[in-house]
Coordinates of C-alpha atoms in Angstrom, one line a residue:
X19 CA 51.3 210.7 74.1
X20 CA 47.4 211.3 73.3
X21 CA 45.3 208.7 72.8
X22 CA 44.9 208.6 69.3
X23 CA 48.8 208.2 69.5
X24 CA 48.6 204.9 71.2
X25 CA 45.9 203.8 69.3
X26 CA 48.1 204.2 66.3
X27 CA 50.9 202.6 67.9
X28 CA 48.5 199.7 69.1
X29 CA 47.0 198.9 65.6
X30 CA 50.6 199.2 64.2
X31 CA 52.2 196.8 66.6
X32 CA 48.8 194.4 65.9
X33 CA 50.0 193.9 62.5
X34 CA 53.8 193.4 63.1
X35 CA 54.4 189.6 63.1
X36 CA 58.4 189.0 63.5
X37 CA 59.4 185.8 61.6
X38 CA 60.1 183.6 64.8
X39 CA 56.2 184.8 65.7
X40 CA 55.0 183.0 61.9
X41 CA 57.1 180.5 62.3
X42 CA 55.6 178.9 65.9
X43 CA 52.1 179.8 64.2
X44 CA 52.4 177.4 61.1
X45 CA 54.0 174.7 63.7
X46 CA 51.5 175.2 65.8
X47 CA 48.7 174.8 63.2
X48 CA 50.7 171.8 61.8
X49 CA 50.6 170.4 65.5
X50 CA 46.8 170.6 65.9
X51 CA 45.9 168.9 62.7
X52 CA 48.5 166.0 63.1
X53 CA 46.3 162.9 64.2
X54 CA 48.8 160.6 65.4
X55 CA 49.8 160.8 68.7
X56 CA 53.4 160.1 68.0
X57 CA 54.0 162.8 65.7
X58 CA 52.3 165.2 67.9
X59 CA 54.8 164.4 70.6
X60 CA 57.8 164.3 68.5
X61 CA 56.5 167.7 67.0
X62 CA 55.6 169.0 70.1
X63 CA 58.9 168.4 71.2
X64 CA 60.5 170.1 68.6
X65 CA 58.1 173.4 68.9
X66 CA 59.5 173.2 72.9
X67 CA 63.5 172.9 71.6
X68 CA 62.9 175.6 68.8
X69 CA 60.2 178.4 70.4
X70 CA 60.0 177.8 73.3
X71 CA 63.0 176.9 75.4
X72 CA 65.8 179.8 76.3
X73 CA 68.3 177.9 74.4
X74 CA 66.5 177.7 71.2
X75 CA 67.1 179.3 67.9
X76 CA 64.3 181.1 67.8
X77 CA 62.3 181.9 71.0
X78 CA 59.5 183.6 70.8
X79 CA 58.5 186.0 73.4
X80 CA 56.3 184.8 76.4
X81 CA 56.2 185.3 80.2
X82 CA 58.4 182.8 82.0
X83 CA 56.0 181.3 84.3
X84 CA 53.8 179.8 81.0
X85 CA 57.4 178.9 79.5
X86 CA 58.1 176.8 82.8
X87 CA 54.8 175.0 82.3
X88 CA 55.5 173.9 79.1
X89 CA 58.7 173.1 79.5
X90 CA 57.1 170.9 83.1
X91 CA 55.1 169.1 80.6

C-alpha cells in the first residue's frame, strides 16, 4: 500500500472508538474525579472485573504484560 494509503487507514482507525473502548473511558474519568478513597477502590475494582480482566464482559484490548500489572495491583 502507498503511503497516503496508510495514512488514510491511520486517521480512519484514530477515530474508531468500539463501545467497550467509551465505556472504560467514562469509568476511567469517573475514577479520577472520585475523592474518596473507598469508592476509588471499590470502582477500581470493578474497572479491573469489567475491562480489564480476561474473564470480563467487556475487555478492552491491551498487551498482557500491562494487564498482569494491574491485575498484581
Amino acid at each position: 500500500s502507498s503511503p497516503s494509503d496508510r495514512e488514510t487507514l491511520s486517521a480512519f482507525c484514530k477515530t474508531i472508538f468500539t463501545e467497550e473502548n467509551v465505556n472504560f473511558a467514562i469509568a476511567v474519568d469517573k475514577f479520577r474525579a472520585m475523592r474518596d478513597p473507598r469508592a476509588r477502590q471499590a470502582l477500581a475494582r470493578e474497572i479491573t472485573a469489567e475491562f480489564i480482566s480476561y474473564s470480563g464482559k467487556s475487555v478492552v484490548n491491551i498487551d498482557s504484560p500491562v494487564r498482569k500489572r494491574i491485575e498484581d495491583i
